[in-house]
mmCIF file of C-alpha atoms in Angstrom:
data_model
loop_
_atom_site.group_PDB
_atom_site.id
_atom_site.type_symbol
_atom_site.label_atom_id
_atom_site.label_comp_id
_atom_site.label_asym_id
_atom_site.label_seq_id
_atom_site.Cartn_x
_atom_site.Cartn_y
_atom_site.Cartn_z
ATOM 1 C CA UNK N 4 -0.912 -6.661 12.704
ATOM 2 C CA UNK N 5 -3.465 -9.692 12.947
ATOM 3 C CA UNK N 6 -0.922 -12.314 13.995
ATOM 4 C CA UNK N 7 -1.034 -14.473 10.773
ATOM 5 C CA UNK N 8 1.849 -13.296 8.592
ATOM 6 C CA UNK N 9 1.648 -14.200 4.638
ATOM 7 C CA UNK N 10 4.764 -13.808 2.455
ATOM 8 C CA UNK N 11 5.209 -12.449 -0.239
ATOM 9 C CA UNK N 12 2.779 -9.776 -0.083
ATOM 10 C CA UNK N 13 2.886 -9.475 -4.147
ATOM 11 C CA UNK N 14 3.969 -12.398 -6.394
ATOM 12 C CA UNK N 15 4.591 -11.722 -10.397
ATOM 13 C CA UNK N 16 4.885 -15.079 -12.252
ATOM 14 C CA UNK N 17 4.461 -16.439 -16.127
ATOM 15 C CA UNK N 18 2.241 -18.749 -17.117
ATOM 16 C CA UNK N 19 3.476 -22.483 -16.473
ATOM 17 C CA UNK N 20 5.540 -21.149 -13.432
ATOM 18 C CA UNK N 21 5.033 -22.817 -10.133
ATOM 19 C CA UNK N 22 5.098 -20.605 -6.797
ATOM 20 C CA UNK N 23 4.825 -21.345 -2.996
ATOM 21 C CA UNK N 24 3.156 -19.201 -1.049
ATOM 22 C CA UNK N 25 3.429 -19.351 2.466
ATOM 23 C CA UNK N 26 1.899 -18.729 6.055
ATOM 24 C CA UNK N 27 2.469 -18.667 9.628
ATOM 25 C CA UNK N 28 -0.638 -18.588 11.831
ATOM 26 C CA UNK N 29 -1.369 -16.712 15.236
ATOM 27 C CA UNK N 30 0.796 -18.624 18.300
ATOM 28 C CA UNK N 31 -1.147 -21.172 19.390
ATOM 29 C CA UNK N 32 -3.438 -21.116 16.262
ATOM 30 C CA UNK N 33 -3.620 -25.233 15.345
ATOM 31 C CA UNK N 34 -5.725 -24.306 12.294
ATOM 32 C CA UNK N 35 -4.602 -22.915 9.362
ATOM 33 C CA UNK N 36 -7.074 -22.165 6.242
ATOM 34 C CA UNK N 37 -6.732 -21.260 3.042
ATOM 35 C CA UNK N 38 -8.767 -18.901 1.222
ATOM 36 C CA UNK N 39 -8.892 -17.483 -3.288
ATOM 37 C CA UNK N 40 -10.577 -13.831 -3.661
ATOM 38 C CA UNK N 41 -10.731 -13.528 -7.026
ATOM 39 C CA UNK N 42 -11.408 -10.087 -9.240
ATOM 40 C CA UNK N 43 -15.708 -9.772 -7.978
ATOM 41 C CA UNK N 44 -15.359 -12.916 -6.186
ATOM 42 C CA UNK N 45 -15.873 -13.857 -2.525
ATOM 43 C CA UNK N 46 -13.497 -15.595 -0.702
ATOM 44 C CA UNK N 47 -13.341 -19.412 -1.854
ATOM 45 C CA UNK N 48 -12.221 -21.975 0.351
ATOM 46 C CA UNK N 49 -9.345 -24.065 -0.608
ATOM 47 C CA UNK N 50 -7.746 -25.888 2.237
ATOM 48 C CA UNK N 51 -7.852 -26.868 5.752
ATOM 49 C CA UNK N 52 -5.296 -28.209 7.954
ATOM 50 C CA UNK N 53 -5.429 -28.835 12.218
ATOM 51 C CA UNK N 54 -2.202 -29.768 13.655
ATOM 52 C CA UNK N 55 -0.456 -30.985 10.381
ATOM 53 C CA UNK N 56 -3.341 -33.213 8.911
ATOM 54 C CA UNK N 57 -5.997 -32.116 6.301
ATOM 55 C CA UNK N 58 -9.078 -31.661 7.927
ATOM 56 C CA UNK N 59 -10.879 -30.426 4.845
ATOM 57 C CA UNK N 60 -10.899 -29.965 1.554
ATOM 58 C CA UNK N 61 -12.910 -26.990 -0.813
ATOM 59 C CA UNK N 62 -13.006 -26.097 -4.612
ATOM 60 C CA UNK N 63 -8.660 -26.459 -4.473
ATOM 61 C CA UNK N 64 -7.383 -27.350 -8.166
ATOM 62 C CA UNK N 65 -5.150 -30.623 -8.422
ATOM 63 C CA UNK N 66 -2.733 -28.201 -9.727
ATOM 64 C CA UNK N 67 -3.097 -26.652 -6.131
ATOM 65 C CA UNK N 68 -1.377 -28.610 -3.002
ATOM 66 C CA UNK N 69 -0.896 -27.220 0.765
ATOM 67 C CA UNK N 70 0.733 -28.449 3.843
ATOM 68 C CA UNK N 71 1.150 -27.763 7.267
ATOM 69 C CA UNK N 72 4.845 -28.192 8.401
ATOM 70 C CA UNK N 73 5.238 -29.318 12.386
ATOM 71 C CA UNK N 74 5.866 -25.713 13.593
ATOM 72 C CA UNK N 75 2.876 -24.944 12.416
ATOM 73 C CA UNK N 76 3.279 -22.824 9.363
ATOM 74 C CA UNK N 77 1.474 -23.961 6.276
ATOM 75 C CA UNK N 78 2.441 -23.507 2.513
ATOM 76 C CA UNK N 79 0.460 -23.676 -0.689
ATOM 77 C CA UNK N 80 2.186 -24.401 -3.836
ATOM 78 C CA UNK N 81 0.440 -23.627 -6.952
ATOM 79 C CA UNK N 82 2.032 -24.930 -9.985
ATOM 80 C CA UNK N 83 1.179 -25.049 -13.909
ATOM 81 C CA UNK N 84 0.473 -21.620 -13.348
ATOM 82 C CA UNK N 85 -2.488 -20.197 -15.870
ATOM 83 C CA UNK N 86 -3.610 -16.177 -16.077
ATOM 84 C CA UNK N 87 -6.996 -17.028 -14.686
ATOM 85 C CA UNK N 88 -4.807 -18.130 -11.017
ATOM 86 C CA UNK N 89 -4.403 -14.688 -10.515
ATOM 87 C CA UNK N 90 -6.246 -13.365 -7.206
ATOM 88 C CA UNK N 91 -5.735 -13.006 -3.538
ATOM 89 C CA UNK N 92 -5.155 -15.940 -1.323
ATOM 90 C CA UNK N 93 -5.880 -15.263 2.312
ATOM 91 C CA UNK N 94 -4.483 -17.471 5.266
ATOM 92 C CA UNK N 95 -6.732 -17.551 8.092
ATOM 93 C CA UNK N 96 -5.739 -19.249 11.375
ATOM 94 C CA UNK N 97 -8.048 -20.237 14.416
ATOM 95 C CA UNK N 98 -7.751 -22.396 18.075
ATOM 96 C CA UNK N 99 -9.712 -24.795 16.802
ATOM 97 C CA UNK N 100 -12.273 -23.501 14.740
ATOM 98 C CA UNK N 101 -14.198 -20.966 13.553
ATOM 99 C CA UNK N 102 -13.063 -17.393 14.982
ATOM 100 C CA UNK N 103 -10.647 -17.339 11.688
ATOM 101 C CA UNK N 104 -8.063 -14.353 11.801
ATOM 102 C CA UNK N 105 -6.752 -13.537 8.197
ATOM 103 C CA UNK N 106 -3.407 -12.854 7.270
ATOM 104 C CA UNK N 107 -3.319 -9.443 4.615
ATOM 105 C CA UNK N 108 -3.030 -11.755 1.822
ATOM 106 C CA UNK N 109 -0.476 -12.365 -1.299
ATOM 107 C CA UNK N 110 -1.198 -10.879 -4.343
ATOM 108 C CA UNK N 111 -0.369 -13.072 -7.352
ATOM 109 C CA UNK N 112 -0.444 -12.455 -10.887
ATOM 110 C CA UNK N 113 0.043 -14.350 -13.752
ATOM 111 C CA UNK N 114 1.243 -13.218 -16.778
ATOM 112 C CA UNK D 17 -23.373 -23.980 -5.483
ATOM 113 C CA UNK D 18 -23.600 -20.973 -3.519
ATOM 114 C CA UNK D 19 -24.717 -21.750 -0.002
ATOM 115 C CA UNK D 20 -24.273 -17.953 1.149
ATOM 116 C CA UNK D 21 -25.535 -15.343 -1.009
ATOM 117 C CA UNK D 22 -24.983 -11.569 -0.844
ATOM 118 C CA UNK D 23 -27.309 -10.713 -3.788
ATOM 119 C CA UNK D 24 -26.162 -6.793 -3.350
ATOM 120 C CA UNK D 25 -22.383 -5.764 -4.713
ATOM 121 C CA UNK D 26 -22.500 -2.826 -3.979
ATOM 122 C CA UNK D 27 -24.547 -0.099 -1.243
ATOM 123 C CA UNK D 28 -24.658 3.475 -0.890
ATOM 124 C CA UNK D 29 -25.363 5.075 1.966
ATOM 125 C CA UNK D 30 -25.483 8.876 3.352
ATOM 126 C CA UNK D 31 -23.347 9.329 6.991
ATOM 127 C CA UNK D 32 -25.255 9.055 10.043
ATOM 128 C CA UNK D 33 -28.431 6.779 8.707
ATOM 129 C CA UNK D 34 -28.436 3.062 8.652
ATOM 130 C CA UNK D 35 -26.718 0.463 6.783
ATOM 131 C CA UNK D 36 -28.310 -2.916 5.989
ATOM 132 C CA UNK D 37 -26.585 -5.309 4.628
ATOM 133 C CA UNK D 38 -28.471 -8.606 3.343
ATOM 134 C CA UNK D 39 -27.395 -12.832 3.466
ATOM 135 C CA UNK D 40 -29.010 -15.417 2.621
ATOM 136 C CA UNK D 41 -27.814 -19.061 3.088
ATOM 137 C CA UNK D 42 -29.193 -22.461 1.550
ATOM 138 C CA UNK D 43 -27.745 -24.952 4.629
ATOM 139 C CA UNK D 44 -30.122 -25.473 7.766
ATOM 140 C CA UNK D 45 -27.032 -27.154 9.072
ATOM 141 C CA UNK D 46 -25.567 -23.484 9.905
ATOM 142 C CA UNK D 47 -25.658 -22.929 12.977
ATOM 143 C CA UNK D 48 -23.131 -19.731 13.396
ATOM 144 C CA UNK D 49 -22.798 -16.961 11.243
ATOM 145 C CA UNK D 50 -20.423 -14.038 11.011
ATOM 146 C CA UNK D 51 -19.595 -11.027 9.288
ATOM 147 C CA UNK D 52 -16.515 -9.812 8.092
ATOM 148 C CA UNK D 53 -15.113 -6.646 6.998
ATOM 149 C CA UNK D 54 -12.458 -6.058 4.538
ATOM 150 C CA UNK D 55 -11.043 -2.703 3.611
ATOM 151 C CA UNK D 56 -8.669 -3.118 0.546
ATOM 152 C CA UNK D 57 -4.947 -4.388 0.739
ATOM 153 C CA UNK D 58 -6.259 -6.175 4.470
ATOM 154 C CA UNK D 59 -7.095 -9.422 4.999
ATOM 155 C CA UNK D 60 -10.875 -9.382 6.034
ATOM 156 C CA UNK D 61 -11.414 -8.967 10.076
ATOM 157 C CA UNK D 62 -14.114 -9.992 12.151
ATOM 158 C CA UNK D 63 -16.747 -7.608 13.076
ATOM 159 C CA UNK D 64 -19.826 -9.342 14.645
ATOM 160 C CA UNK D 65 -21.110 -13.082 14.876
ATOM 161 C CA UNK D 66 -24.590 -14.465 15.919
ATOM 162 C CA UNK D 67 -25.135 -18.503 17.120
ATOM 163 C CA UNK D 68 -28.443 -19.815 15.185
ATOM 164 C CA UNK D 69 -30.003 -20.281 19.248
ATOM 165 C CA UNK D 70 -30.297 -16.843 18.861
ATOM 166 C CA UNK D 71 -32.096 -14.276 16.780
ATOM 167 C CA UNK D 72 -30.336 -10.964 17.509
ATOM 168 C CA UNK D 73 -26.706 -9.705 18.294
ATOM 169 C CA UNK D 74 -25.473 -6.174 19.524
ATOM 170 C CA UNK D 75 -22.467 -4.505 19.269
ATOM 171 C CA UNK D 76 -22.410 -1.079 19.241
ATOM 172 C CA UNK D 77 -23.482 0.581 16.583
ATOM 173 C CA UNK D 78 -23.453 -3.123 14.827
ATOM 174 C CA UNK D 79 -26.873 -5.202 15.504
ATOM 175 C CA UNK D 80 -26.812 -8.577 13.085
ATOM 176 C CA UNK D 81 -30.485 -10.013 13.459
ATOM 177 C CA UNK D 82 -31.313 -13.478 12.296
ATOM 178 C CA UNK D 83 -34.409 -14.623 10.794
ATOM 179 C CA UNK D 84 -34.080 -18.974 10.952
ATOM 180 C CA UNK D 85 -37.259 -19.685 9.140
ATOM 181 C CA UNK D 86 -36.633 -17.046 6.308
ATOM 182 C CA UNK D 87 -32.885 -18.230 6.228
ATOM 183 C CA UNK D 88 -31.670 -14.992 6.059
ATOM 184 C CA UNK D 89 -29.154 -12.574 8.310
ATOM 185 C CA UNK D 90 -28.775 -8.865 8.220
ATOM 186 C CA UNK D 91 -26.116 -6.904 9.508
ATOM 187 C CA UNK D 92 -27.132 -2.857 10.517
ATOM 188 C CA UNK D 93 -25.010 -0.390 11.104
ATOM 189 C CA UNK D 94 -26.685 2.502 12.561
ATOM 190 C CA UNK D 95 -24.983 5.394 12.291
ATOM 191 C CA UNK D 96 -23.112 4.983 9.165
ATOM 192 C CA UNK D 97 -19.923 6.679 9.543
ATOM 193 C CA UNK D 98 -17.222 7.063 6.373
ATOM 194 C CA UNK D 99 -14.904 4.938 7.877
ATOM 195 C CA UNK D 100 -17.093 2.107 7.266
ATOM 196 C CA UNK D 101 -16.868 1.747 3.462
ATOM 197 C CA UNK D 102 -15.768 -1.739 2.963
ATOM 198 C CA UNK D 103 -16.576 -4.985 1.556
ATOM 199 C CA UNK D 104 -18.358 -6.791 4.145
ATOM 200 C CA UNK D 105 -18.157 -10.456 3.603
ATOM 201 C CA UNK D 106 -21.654 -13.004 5.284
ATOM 202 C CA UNK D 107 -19.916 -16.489 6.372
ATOM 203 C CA UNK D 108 -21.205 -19.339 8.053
ATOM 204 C CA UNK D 109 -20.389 -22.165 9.510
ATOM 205 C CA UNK D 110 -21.640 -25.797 11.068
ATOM 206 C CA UNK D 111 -19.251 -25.602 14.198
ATOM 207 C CA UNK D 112 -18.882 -29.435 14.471
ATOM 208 C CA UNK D 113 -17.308 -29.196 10.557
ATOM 209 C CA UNK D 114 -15.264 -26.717 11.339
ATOM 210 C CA UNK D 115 -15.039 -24.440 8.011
ATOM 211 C CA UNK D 116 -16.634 -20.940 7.553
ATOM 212 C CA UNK D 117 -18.392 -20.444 4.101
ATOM 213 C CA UNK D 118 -17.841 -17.141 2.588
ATOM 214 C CA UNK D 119 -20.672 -15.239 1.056
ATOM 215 C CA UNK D 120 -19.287 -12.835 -2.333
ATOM 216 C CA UNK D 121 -19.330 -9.796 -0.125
ATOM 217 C CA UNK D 122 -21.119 -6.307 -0.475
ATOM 218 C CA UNK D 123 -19.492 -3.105 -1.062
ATOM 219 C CA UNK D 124 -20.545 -0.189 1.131
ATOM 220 C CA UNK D 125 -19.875 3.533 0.604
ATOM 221 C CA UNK D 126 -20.606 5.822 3.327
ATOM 222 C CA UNK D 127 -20.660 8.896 1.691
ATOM 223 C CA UNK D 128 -20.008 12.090 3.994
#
C-alpha cells in the first residue's frame, strides 16, 4: 500500500457518460497529480494541484476537469465520454514536489 | 513533443547479466531525473533518481549514470534477476516547475 488510494479500481462506462474519478494522497502530501497511461503509451500528464490551487496544467482535454477539495483529496471528472478515453489514470501525490508516489490506478473503459 | 524518449519497448535479458535501459531527453532545463518501475495492475514506484550536478548514482544492484552533454541517462541493473521484468518508466523534472515528465517506458523480461 503506497499511501495514495484511487477509487474505483475499474470503471465500465458508455460513450457520452460522464465519470468522477477520485483520489486521496499520502498524509501530508500537498500535491496531488494526475497522470493517462494509455494502451503503448507512457504516462501523460494531465493535472497539477498544491494545496487546492492548479499549479499546472498538461495535455488535459476541456472535456477533462480536476479539483482538489480542502482535505486534500482531488477528483477528476471526465465527461462526454468517447472509446478512445479508455486507459489508466494514475494519482501521484508528493510534499511539495517531485518524489511523486502513485496510487494503483483506475481502470476505465469506454464502451 | 516528446521531451523524454525511451526509443526501446521492449528488452530481453538472460538472469544474472546486465540490464541497460536507455533515455534520452530534449530539455537542458532538467535538472533531476528518475526512474520508475511499474509491474502491471501497480501504480509505477520509484526505484532510483540522479540530480543533473551529478553524473552517476548507486543503489545496489541499480547504478543510473548520466551523460549531460550527450543528454542521455541509463539505468543498469546488474544482476538481472526475474523479479525485475517490468516497465520501467525515464522521468524528469526542472525542480523549480515542479512536474515530472514521463518517458513511454521500456519493457524488460528477465528470463530465468
Amino acid at each position: 500500500d503506497s499511501g495514495v488510494t484511487q477509487t474505483p479500481k475499474h470503471l465500465i462506462t458508455a460513450t457520452g457518460q460522464r465519470v468522477t474519478l477520485r483520489c486521496s494522497p499520502r498524509s501530508g502530501d500537498l500535491s496531488v497529480y494526475w497522470y493517462q497511461q494509455s494502451l503503448d503509451q507512457g504516462l501523460q500528464f494531465l493535472i497539477q494541484y498544491y494545496n487546492g490551487e492548479e499549479r499546472a496544467k498538461g495535455n488535459i482535454l476541456e472535456r477533462f476537469s480536476a479539483q482538489q477539495f480542502p482535505d486534500l483529496h482531488s477528483e477528476l471528472n471526465l465527461s462526454s465520454l468517447e472509446l478512445g478515453d479508455s486507459a489508466l489514470y494514475f494519482c501521484a501525490s508528493s510534499p511539495t514536489g517531485g518524489g511523486y508516489t502513485f496510487g494503483s490506478g483506475t481502470r476505465l473503459t469506454v464502451v | 513533443d516528446q521531451q523524454v524518449k525511451q526509443n526501446s519497448p521492449s528488452l530481453s535479458v538472460q538472469e544474472g547479466r546486465i540490464s541497460i535501459l536507455n533515455c534520452d531527453y530534449t530539455n537542458s532545463m532538467f535538472d533531476y531525473f528518475l526512474w520508475y518501475k511499474k509491474y502491471p495492475a501497480e501504480g509505477p514506484t520509484f526505484l532510483i533518481s540522479i540530480s543533473s550536478i551529478k553524473d552517476k548514482n548507486e543503489d545496489g544492484r541499480f547504478t543510473v549514470f548520466l551523460n549531460k552533454s550527450a543528454k542521455h541517462l541509463s539505468l543498469h541493473i546488474v544482476p538481472s534477476q526475474p523479479g525485475d521484468s517490468a516497465v520501467y518508466f525515464c522521468a524528469a523534472e526542472k525542480t523549480s516547475y515542479d512536474k515530472v515528465i514521463f518517458g513511454p517506458g521500456t519493457s524488460l523480461s528477465v528470463i530465468p
